[in-house]
C-alpha cells in the first residue's frame, strides 16, 4: 500500500533485540498513522496504569502515510507514549527533517520497549539498524550531542533526534529535539526516552515514498500549493513574522496571560512581539521538509544563533514571567533547546514559581541567591539553566509547575490542565478555546483544537469568542480534524489554507483510497476516543476535564477582556453529548461500536 | 473626538505603530481604513477597545482602534 512503508521497527532495549514487523494495512488505515497508529500500539501494549518512567512504558516514533511524501509540509512525526507528567496518553509532534528521513529509511514506526542498562542510541541506515554505545555523548547538550552523533554516523546527511541533559535527568518537562531546534516538546516525552537510557535516534534513509496515483497526486498538490499561496496567513503572515505575530493580536484582545495568569493584558507586549523580533534579531527564516510556508525563525543574540522563539515561548518567558526584555527571552529559549526542555512548561513553571515567591510560599534561603520575582531577566535565564542541570530548587521545578506548586501546598497556583501547563491564551476570554483546553486528551494544550483561529483570528470565519452557542460542535470538529492531520504527517499550519476535503484528496491520491471526507473525519473521532479510553483506564477521570481554579472562579481583572469569566460549566455537558458520550463523560458502548473500538 | 490608532505587522510599513487622531464623533471605522489607505480585504482583525468590530462600527471619543492584517500562528 502506497504512503506507508509497511514496516515497524521494534527495539527491545532490555535485550537489545531488534525486529522488523510487517504493518497490518487494515490497522494502518483504521488509525491513519502517526498519532492515531502510535496511540493504538500504546493502548494495546502498555498497561495504562504503568509507571511512565519504568520499562513497562513504551516510546513510539510514528510517521504518517504522508510523511516523507510529496505532500506539502509532509515531514511531521509524532512521539507517542504514556506521559510521566500528566499520566495521560502523550503524543508530541515535531517537524524538521527527521520524520521524513525515518520514512525514507523504510519505517512507519519505531517501538522502543524496556530499558537499556547503559546509555545507548539507535543507528539506522536504511535496513542496517543497530544499538550503539552512547557514553561519548551522554551528558552532552543537544547541539553538541547532535554534532557528535552526526559525525559518528559518517554521513552528514544523517538526521538526529536527541534528548538533552533534562531528559537524562528525567525532568518531567523534557523534550526530544531533532536537527537541534525542532522539538517534540510537550508532556515530558524526553523523560521517557531518558528513563530508557536512550540518548538518540540517528537515521539516514535513501528510499522514497511513492504515491498510488502520481498524476492525481500532482493535481492535488498543485491545488493545495495554490491555496497555501493565496492564503494571507500561509503566504505572508507566517513567513514574514513566524508564529510570534500573535503576541500583539492576543494582547490587544485582552487574553494575553500575564504574571502566571493573574492579568490578561500588558502595555509592554510590543517590546517582545513578532514585529520587534523580525526588526532586531531575525537572521533568516527557515523551513521544514517540503514546506512552502517557512515559519521558522533563525535568530542571533550575542553571536549565538538559534531557532525561535516561537509565539508560545515568547509568551511563557515574557508576559507570563513579567519580563519584557527580548534578548533575555531569546537566551532562555536557546537554553531550553540546549537542555531539551519544553519551552511552554519551563517558562510557565518559572512564572508559577514567581507567584509562589510573591505569595510567600518560597523562602529566600531556598533560592541560593538567585532572584525569582516577576520581571527579573536574570531569573528566567538562571532558573532555566538550573532546571536543565537539575540544580538546587531547579531540580524540583523541572518536575513541572503542578508538582512544584503542590509541594508548597498551593497546587492551585499551577496554571495547568491534567498537570500540563496551559499555553498563551486566557481561556476566560475565549470560550471554545477554554472548552478545548479542558477536554484535550493530553492536558493544557492549544494544538488539539485551535479555536483561537475562528474566535480571535476570524479564520475560516469569525465567531463570537464570548458566546457558547454552537461552540461544542466547533471544538469537536477541530479536535477530530487535528487528529487526522497529526496522523497523516502534515503540518497543522496548512489548515489555515485548506480544509478536510483537501486532506482527504491528498490522502486518497498518495495512499490509493477513495475515502469520503466523512470517513476521514470519522478516523479523527476514532483517534480521539481511543485516547480517551486510554486515559480513563489510566485513572484520568472526567472530573479532570476542567481548568485551573483561578480561571474557573475569577473573572479577568483588567484590560480589554475585563469581567469575562469561564463558562465551561455551561458547555461541557453539550460537548459530551456531541461526542456521543454519557453525561458523565464516558464513551457509550454504541459510540465505541460505531467507531469499531468496542 | 480623540482616538488612538494602533497598527500591526505589515500595516506598519510606511505608516506608523501608534498615533492619536482627531476625528468627528461617530466616524465610521470603514472610513478610517480608507483614510489610512488600508484595503478592507487585507484586514484580518479589527478591534475597538479589544472587541471585534467591522467597517460599520461608529467610533466614539477615547476609542482605541487596533488593525491587523490576516495573521495566524499558534
XYZ file of C-alpha atoms in Angstrom:
672
model
C 0.000 0.000 0.000
C 1.488 3.344 -1.032
C 2.224 6.037 1.516
C 3.110 3.549 4.206
C 6.470 1.787 4.191
C 4.816 -1.315 5.621
C 7.453 -1.963 8.299
C 7.533 -1.425 12.037
C 10.870 -1.450 13.803
C 10.608 -2.964 17.269
C 13.596 -2.349 19.528
C 13.790 -4.055 22.902
C 16.259 -2.014 24.936
C 16.402 -4.572 27.755
C 17.534 -7.417 25.477
C 18.984 -5.353 22.578
C 16.802 -7.375 20.229
C 15.748 -5.543 17.057
C 12.868 -6.908 14.993
C 11.212 -5.788 11.790
C 7.488 -6.452 11.714
C 5.039 -6.089 8.905
C 2.490 -3.306 9.355
C -1.063 -4.611 9.087
C -2.541 -2.441 6.340
C -6.107 -2.646 7.692
C -4.857 -1.418 11.049
C -2.871 1.355 9.397
C -5.962 2.618 7.581
C -8.144 2.344 10.654
C -5.859 4.646 12.662
C -4.345 6.520 9.655
C -0.788 6.649 11.031
C 1.283 8.979 13.247
C -0.647 9.987 16.340
C -3.508 7.548 15.681
C -1.462 4.457 14.971
C 1.049 5.218 17.721
C -1.797 5.553 20.213
C -3.258 2.230 19.075
C 0.016 0.450 19.887
C 0.439 2.187 23.255
C -3.164 1.379 24.196
C -2.703 -2.240 23.114
C 0.725 -2.897 24.584
C 1.138 -0.644 27.630
C -0.772 -1.079 30.885
C -2.468 2.334 31.275
C -1.599 2.245 34.975
C 2.101 1.502 34.342
C 4.737 3.837 35.751
C 5.547 6.015 32.731
C 9.255 6.027 33.582
C 9.514 2.262 34.012
C 10.480 -0.344 31.466
C 6.789 -1.205 31.171
C 6.130 2.003 29.210
C 6.944 2.127 25.511
C 8.136 5.004 23.379
C 6.985 5.221 19.783
C 8.311 7.385 16.965
C 5.458 7.390 14.467
C 5.307 8.763 10.941
C 2.138 9.140 8.890
C 1.364 7.973 5.355
C 2.199 11.438 4.012
C 5.447 11.820 5.994
C 8.333 11.858 3.533
C 5.930 12.001 0.595
C 5.488 14.827 -1.906
C 2.670 16.307 0.181
C 3.413 19.942 1.141
C 4.720 20.042 4.751
C 4.773 16.230 4.804
C 7.659 15.980 7.227
C 5.930 15.634 10.572
C 6.277 12.802 13.041
C 4.811 12.043 16.451
C 6.330 10.722 19.635
C 3.653 8.668 21.375
C 3.955 7.251 24.894
C 2.351 7.438 28.303
C 3.196 10.847 29.748
C 5.136 10.902 33.011
C 3.948 14.495 33.563
C 0.200 14.072 33.167
C -0.283 10.300 33.320
C -2.338 10.636 30.121
C -1.592 9.448 26.633
C 1.133 11.688 25.208
C 1.659 12.476 21.566
C 4.176 15.150 20.828
C 4.616 16.393 17.268
C 7.744 17.685 15.560
C 8.771 18.944 12.140
C 12.175 19.445 10.598
C 13.537 16.571 8.527
C 13.869 13.644 10.944
C 10.406 12.170 10.304
C 10.815 12.207 6.537
C 14.268 10.627 6.850
C 12.889 7.806 9.035
C 10.199 7.103 6.482
C 12.711 7.152 3.624
C 14.767 4.627 5.576
C 11.732 2.369 5.321
C 9.888 2.555 8.639
C 6.444 3.734 9.635
C 7.070 3.356 13.359
C 9.831 2.590 15.808
C 8.573 0.999 19.011
C 11.073 1.151 21.880
C 10.448 -1.307 24.695
C 12.115 -1.989 28.029
C 15.116 -0.148 29.361
C 18.782 -0.242 28.419
C 21.307 -0.878 31.188
C 23.738 1.648 29.756
C 23.321 4.807 27.679
C 22.734 3.840 24.064
C 21.418 5.216 20.793
C 19.766 3.669 17.779
C 21.549 3.981 14.462
C 19.540 3.458 11.280
C 20.970 3.439 7.770
C 18.158 2.136 5.625
C 17.923 -1.572 6.503
C 21.018 -1.549 8.756
C 19.797 -0.970 12.276
C 21.842 -1.254 15.429
C 22.046 -0.137 19.024
C 25.267 1.663 19.870
C 27.022 2.853 22.983
C 26.136 6.467 23.792
C 28.632 7.047 26.596
C 30.556 9.602 24.494
C 27.539 11.878 24.164
C 25.670 11.160 27.426
C 25.591 14.337 29.472
C 26.102 16.497 26.403
C 23.729 19.265 25.437
C 21.576 18.983 22.334
C 23.723 20.754 19.741
C 26.976 19.099 20.814
C 25.384 15.644 21.029
C 23.828 16.167 17.590
C 27.196 17.137 16.107
C 28.978 14.170 17.736
C 26.364 11.688 16.558
C 26.236 13.093 13.036
C 30.000 12.784 12.837
C 29.953 9.240 14.241
C 27.395 8.237 11.591
C 29.919 9.106 8.898
C 27.183 10.771 6.851
C 26.471 14.497 7.199
C 23.001 13.855 5.807
C 22.020 11.810 8.869
C 19.198 13.255 10.956
C 19.375 13.137 14.725
C 16.616 13.180 17.372
C 18.180 13.511 20.783
C 17.470 14.277 24.425
C 19.475 16.837 26.347
C 20.593 16.757 29.980
C 16.994 17.474 31.113
C 15.735 14.222 29.592
C 18.674 12.291 31.013
C 17.855 13.639 34.479
C 14.200 12.654 33.997
C 12.791 16.164 34.074
C 9.061 15.675 33.536
C 9.028 18.634 31.142
C 11.877 17.323 28.972
C 11.556 17.394 25.191
C 13.088 15.418 22.334
C 14.942 17.661 19.863
C 15.630 16.906 16.205
C 18.024 18.890 13.972
C 18.917 20.801 17.154
C 15.956 23.176 17.080
C 12.768 21.257 16.310
C 11.033 19.885 19.378
C 8.661 17.100 20.246
C 8.160 19.365 23.180
C 5.231 18.593 25.365
C 4.191 16.053 28.004
C 7.696 15.038 29.105
C 8.382 12.610 26.263
C 12.118 13.359 26.721
C 11.983 11.909 30.250
C 10.571 8.638 28.924
C 13.486 8.475 26.492
C 15.901 9.272 29.314
C 14.362 6.614 31.567
C 15.204 4.063 28.870
C 18.826 5.253 28.738
C 18.194 6.073 25.082
C 20.100 9.213 24.133
C 19.212 9.455 20.460
C 17.933 8.049 17.222
C 20.197 8.701 14.256
C 18.688 7.993 10.879
C 19.686 8.098 7.249
C 17.225 6.953 4.608
C 17.792 6.879 0.896
C 14.463 5.472 -0.251
C 11.395 7.395 -1.318
C 7.706 7.446 -0.542
C 5.688 6.647 -3.624
C 2.164 7.748 -4.475
C -0.510 5.295 -5.589
C -1.541 7.699 -8.335
C 1.258 10.053 -9.404
C -0.904 12.091 -11.810
C -3.662 12.605 -9.272
C -1.067 13.455 -6.624
C 0.409 16.140 -8.881
C -3.004 17.698 -9.476
C -3.945 17.658 -5.782
C -0.580 19.117 -4.722
C -0.905 21.879 -7.309
C -4.296 22.791 -5.858
C -3.013 22.726 -2.251
C 0.075 24.796 -3.090
C -2.130 27.359 -4.852
C -4.340 27.608 -1.755
C -1.299 27.999 0.516
C -0.017 30.737 -1.813
C -3.368 32.527 -1.953
C -3.966 32.435 1.775
C -2.599 35.536 3.531
C -1.646 33.606 6.681
C 0.431 30.947 4.946
C 1.756 33.203 2.177
C 2.551 36.373 4.133
C 1.821 36.353 7.877
C 3.711 33.227 8.930
C 6.663 33.645 6.514
C 7.163 37.308 7.474
C 6.777 37.169 11.241
C 6.550 33.487 12.206
C 4.156 32.456 14.942
C 5.327 35.423 17.037
C 2.975 37.681 15.058
C 0.328 36.620 17.582
C 1.856 38.472 20.541
C 0.139 41.761 19.726
C -3.094 40.157 18.493
C -3.648 38.148 21.647
C -2.603 41.030 23.883
C -4.865 43.571 22.154
C -7.847 41.248 22.655
C -7.004 41.105 26.362
C -6.396 37.374 26.657
C -2.599 37.501 26.945
C -1.864 35.816 30.282
C 0.437 37.954 32.369
C 2.221 37.085 35.639
C 1.022 33.478 35.820
C -2.486 34.355 34.555
C -3.039 36.993 37.253
C -3.677 39.547 34.492
C -4.508 39.278 30.801
C -3.081 42.421 29.185
C 0.220 44.255 29.223
C 1.135 47.645 27.749
C 4.643 46.244 27.088
C 3.791 43.468 24.608
C 5.309 45.197 21.578
C 8.752 45.015 23.190
C 8.616 41.227 22.767
C 6.446 40.984 19.645
C 6.981 39.229 16.335
C 7.358 42.639 14.717
C 10.216 43.574 17.080
C 11.823 40.140 16.725
C 11.805 40.479 12.929
C 13.168 44.035 13.077
C 16.028 43.393 15.511
C 17.095 39.760 15.783
C 15.945 37.776 12.772
C 18.817 36.366 10.719
C 16.765 34.331 8.281
C 13.607 32.308 8.015
C 13.760 28.535 7.846
C 11.526 25.795 6.513
C 10.919 22.149 7.422
C 10.764 19.270 4.911
C 8.764 20.221 1.794
C 7.302 23.284 3.482
C 6.293 26.254 1.314
C 5.393 28.340 4.396
C 8.750 28.692 6.211
C 7.635 29.985 9.604
C 10.937 29.073 11.319
C 12.952 31.964 12.756
C 16.747 31.816 12.902
C 17.737 34.475 15.403
C 21.065 35.677 16.688
C 21.927 37.062 20.085
C 25.478 37.826 21.310
C 26.873 35.902 18.343
C 24.911 32.742 19.206
C 22.434 31.540 16.597
C 19.351 29.563 17.481
C 15.831 28.958 16.261
C 12.787 30.629 17.678
C 11.450 31.808 19.982
C 8.004 30.774 18.811
C 4.907 32.635 19.964
C 4.162 30.325 22.872
C 7.770 30.535 24.088
C 7.840 34.317 23.804
C 4.748 34.452 25.969
C 5.875 31.901 28.581
C 9.169 33.684 29.166
C 7.962 37.265 28.749
C 4.429 38.202 29.803
C 3.876 35.122 31.956
C 7.052 35.963 33.894
C 6.545 39.738 33.572
C 9.819 40.084 31.630
C 9.800 42.376 28.569
C 13.448 42.036 27.648
C 13.632 40.247 24.295
C 17.366 39.354 24.366
C 16.852 37.507 27.678
C 13.810 35.686 26.305
C 15.826 34.588 23.249
C 18.624 33.354 25.535
C 16.162 31.402 27.709
C 14.679 29.822 24.573
C 18.148 28.807 23.389
C 18.846 27.264 26.814
C 15.626 25.223 26.618
C 16.670 23.921 23.203
C 20.133 23.020 24.504
C 18.945 21.290 27.685
C 15.953 19.743 25.927
C 13.181 21.413 27.911
C 9.636 22.179 26.759
C 9.646 25.963 26.459
C 5.965 26.363 27.378
C 6.153 24.235 30.519
C 9.577 25.608 31.516
C 8.557 29.272 31.218
C 5.171 28.646 32.812
C 6.794 26.782 35.719
C 9.117 29.722 36.368
C 6.059 32.016 36.275
C 4.318 29.758 38.789
C 7.424 29.795 40.999
C 7.455 33.603 40.803
C 3.906 33.711 42.118
C 4.854 31.247 44.870
C 7.587 33.705 45.864
C 5.189 36.658 45.621
C 2.666 34.899 47.873
C 5.347 33.958 50.411
C 5.393 30.197 49.847
C 9.055 30.039 48.817
C 11.549 31.355 51.333
C 14.699 33.274 50.409
C 17.044 30.581 51.723
C 15.765 28.136 49.072
C 16.887 30.369 46.216
C 20.688 30.232 46.609
C 20.794 33.970 45.993
C 19.161 33.763 42.560
C 16.265 36.178 42.053
C 12.843 34.669 41.377
C 10.499 37.612 41.267
C 8.252 38.697 38.399
C 10.113 40.925 35.966
C 13.584 39.531 36.575
C 15.543 38.845 33.357
C 18.227 37.105 35.384
C 15.611 34.762 36.849
C 14.318 33.409 33.532
C 17.822 32.597 32.327
C 19.297 31.269 35.545
C 16.286 29.163 36.582
C 16.101 27.644 33.115
C 19.749 26.661 33.472
C 19.113 25.258 36.951
C 16.142 23.241 35.677
C 18.272 21.893 32.845
C 21.114 20.982 35.205
C 18.781 19.691 37.918
C 20.494 22.063 40.321
C 19.099 23.128 43.719
C 15.463 24.184 43.614
C 15.707 23.903 39.807
C 15.559 20.120 40.132
C 12.175 20.400 41.813
C 10.934 22.926 39.257
C 11.985 20.556 36.459
C 9.112 18.295 37.543
C 6.651 20.885 36.201
C 4.514 23.546 37.838
C 1.865 21.228 39.288
C 4.181 19.078 41.376
C 6.248 22.132 42.277
C 3.277 24.189 43.499
C 1.738 21.151 45.187
C 4.922 20.673 47.220
C 4.174 24.066 48.816
C 0.533 23.128 49.381
C -0.528 25.539 46.627
C -1.325 23.321 43.611
C -3.983 25.840 42.558
C -1.200 28.232 41.506
C -0.159 25.815 38.762
C -1.866 27.065 35.616
C -2.207 23.608 34.142
C -4.823 21.125 32.993
C -4.153 17.476 33.828
C -0.746 18.752 35.069
C 0.281 20.042 31.605
C 0.912 23.794 31.609
C -1.578 25.920 29.671
C -0.288 27.839 26.640
C -0.526 31.509 25.805
C -4.231 32.394 25.836
C -6.545 33.134 28.757
C -9.475 30.698 28.404
C -11.805 33.123 30.196
C -11.942 35.363 27.139
C -12.318 32.595 24.511
C -14.998 30.075 25.421
C -14.430 27.489 22.669
C -10.684 27.503 23.274
C -11.375 27.041 27.007
C -13.559 24.018 26.296
C -10.813 22.567 24.111
C -8.195 23.037 26.841
C -10.414 21.387 29.452
C -11.071 18.360 27.271
C -7.842 17.655 25.403
C -6.517 14.174 25.976
C -3.024 15.347 26.823
C -3.929 18.222 29.145
C -3.445 22.000 28.770
C -2.803 22.216 25.066
C -3.672 24.557 22.188
C -2.763 22.314 19.246
C -5.514 19.739 19.659
C -8.332 22.063 18.624
C -7.138 25.574 17.846
C -10.344 27.512 18.419
C -8.280 30.714 18.596
C -8.496 30.587 14.811
C -12.247 31.301 14.448
C -12.713 33.004 17.825
C -9.879 35.526 17.588
C -8.335 35.424 14.107
C -11.706 35.134 12.307
C -10.418 32.151 10.312
C -12.020 30.439 8.444
C -14.837 32.695 9.736
C -15.286 34.823 12.808
C -17.402 33.553 15.700
C -18.230 35.389 18.932
C -15.496 34.485 21.397
C -17.697 35.115 24.444
C -20.648 33.044 23.280
C -21.055 29.320 23.971
C -23.616 28.901 21.192
C -22.530 26.076 18.862
C -19.062 26.001 20.387
C -19.001 22.345 21.397
C -19.627 21.282 17.781
C -16.809 23.581 16.648
C -14.485 22.102 19.252
C -15.318 18.516 18.297
C -14.805 19.232 14.585
C -11.462 20.975 15.202
C -10.274 18.211 17.547
C -11.192 15.458 15.080
C -9.626 17.231 12.094
C -6.457 17.890 14.088
C -6.277 14.183 14.952
C -6.345 13.437 11.241
C -3.690 15.994 10.289
C -1.421 14.779 13.114
C -1.852 11.228 11.888
C -1.288 11.970 8.196
C 2.093 13.595 8.868
C 1.313 17.097 7.601
C 1.746 20.375 9.481
C -1.231 21.829 11.337
C -0.487 25.233 9.818
C -1.731 24.006 6.430
C -5.206 24.102 7.978
C -5.173 27.904 7.728
C -5.314 27.425 3.943
C -7.001 24.074 3.331
C -9.804 22.036 4.875
C -10.918 18.460 5.426
C -11.726 17.953 1.711
C -8.164 18.720 0.638
C -6.683 16.406 3.299
C -8.979 13.668 2.008
C -7.878 14.305 -1.595
C -4.163 14.141 -0.826
C -4.606 11.051 1.357
C -6.589 9.313 -1.411
C -4.064 10.214 -4.110
C -0.989 9.100 -2.188
C -2.385 6.083 -0.318
C -4.664 4.969 -3.160
C -8.040 5.064 -1.428
C -11.402 6.550 -2.293
C -12.371 7.780 1.133
C -15.027 10.420 1.648
C -14.282 13.388 3.860
C -16.767 11.938 6.369
C -14.732 8.749 6.583
C -11.522 10.684 7.216
C -13.219 12.780 9.892
C -14.585 9.617 11.492
C -10.993 8.388 11.781
C -10.287 11.603 13.715
C -13.217 10.830 16.013
C -11.859 7.283 16.480
C -8.404 8.606 17.386
C -9.945 10.983 19.924
C -11.931 8.162 21.509
C -9.086 5.653 21.743
C -7.051 8.358 23.502
C -9.962 8.991 25.862
C -10.306 5.272 26.587
C -6.612 5.042 27.449
C -6.894 7.990 29.817
C -9.962 6.583 31.560
C -8.188 3.251 32.048
C -5.168 5.143 33.381
C -7.378 6.684 36.066
C -7.718 10.130 34.498
C -11.376 10.619 35.366
C -13.751 13.020 33.576
C -13.606 15.306 36.619
C -10.177 16.266 35.260
C -11.933 17.948 32.283
C -11.545 21.296 33.976
C -9.482 24.467 34.081
C -7.357 25.911 36.896
C -9.284 27.258 39.908
C -8.357 30.856 39.116
C -9.731 30.504 35.591
C -12.966 28.873 36.773
C -13.666 31.117 39.751
C -12.350 34.579 38.957
C -13.095 36.958 36.101
C -10.350 38.650 34.083
C -9.467 41.615 36.322
C -8.315 44.281 33.855
C -7.767 45.123 30.211
C -9.897 44.726 27.073
C -11.489 41.468 28.337
C -12.137 42.788 31.850
C -15.003 40.953 33.550
C -15.029 37.937 31.242
C -15.328 34.607 33.026
C -15.180 30.956 32.049
C -18.480 29.359 31.001
C -17.054 25.839 30.988
C -19.713 24.513 33.366
C -22.468 25.594 30.964
C -20.961 23.953 27.896
C -19.196 20.753 28.991
C -22.401 18.668 29.052
C -23.207 19.647 25.472
C -19.678 18.675 24.438
C -20.083 15.206 25.995
C -23.410 14.848 24.151
C -21.883 15.949 20.830
C -19.135 13.369 21.328
C -21.716 10.631 21.897
C -20.599 10.169 25.483
C -22.667 9.748 28.634
C -23.490 12.747 30.818
C -20.558 11.655 32.963
C -18.171 11.943 30.008
C -17.731 8.234 29.241
C -17.883 6.992 25.629
C -21.060 4.891 25.261
C -20.897 1.279 24.023
C -22.855 2.410 20.941
C -20.321 5.127 20.174
C -17.414 2.726 20.576
C -19.147 0.176 18.340
C -19.769 2.856 15.694
C -16.061 3.649 15.725
C -15.085 -0.041 15.741
C -13.418 0.401 19.114
C -15.653 -1.957 21.085
C -13.035 63.275 19.327
C -9.601 61.858 20.033
C -8.801 58.264 19.045
C -5.761 56.079 19.458
C -4.921 54.043 16.364
C -2.592 51.032 16.634
C -1.275 49.287 13.550
C 0.432 45.904 13.445
C 2.524 43.602 11.268
C 2.697 44.675 7.602
C 0.294 47.589 8.148
C 3.124 49.405 9.932
C 5.151 49.654 6.734
C 5.227 53.272 5.588
C 2.599 54.155 8.204
C 3.089 54.140 11.983
C 2.832 51.974 15.069
C 0.612 54.150 17.237
C -0.949 57.515 16.558
C -3.502 59.818 18.196
C -6.068 61.052 15.652
C -8.707 63.756 15.937
C -11.871 62.802 14.018
C -15.556 63.792 14.029
C -17.754 61.924 16.564
C -19.409 58.826 15.035
C -16.760 58.439 12.339
C -17.137 55.070 10.603
C -14.382 52.510 11.082
C -14.565 51.767 7.343
C -13.823 55.412 6.595
C -10.879 55.345 8.979
C -9.443 52.442 6.973
C -9.826 54.483 3.772
C -8.099 57.423 5.436
C -5.221 55.110 6.350
C -5.161 53.684 2.806
C -5.811 50.161 4.122
C -7.987 47.971 1.932
C -10.691 46.123 3.887
C -9.890 42.923 2.005
C -6.426 42.883 3.577
C -7.769 43.346 7.092
C -7.903 40.255 9.270
C -8.878 41.662 12.637
C -10.433 44.986 13.566
C -10.606 45.697 17.270
C -12.182 48.634 19.051
C -11.172 48.579 22.721
C -10.290 44.913 22.291
C -13.692 43.935 20.869
C -14.040 42.525 17.356
C -15.644 45.170 15.153
C -16.359 45.828 11.475
C -16.319 48.651 8.960
C -19.848 49.773 10.026
C -18.730 50.408 13.611
C -19.120 54.066 14.632
C -16.276 55.348 16.730
C -16.597 57.402 19.880
C -14.240 59.599 21.845
C -11.391 57.722 23.515
C -11.733 54.570 21.436
C -8.587 52.504 20.916
C -8.595 51.004 17.414
C -6.265 48.096 16.606
C -5.914 46.976 12.989
C -4.248 43.717 11.929
C -3.768 42.079 8.552
C -4.832 38.444 8.220
C -2.477 36.589 10.566
C -2.215 33.201 12.202
C 0.182 31.167 14.267
C -0.058 29.165 17.432
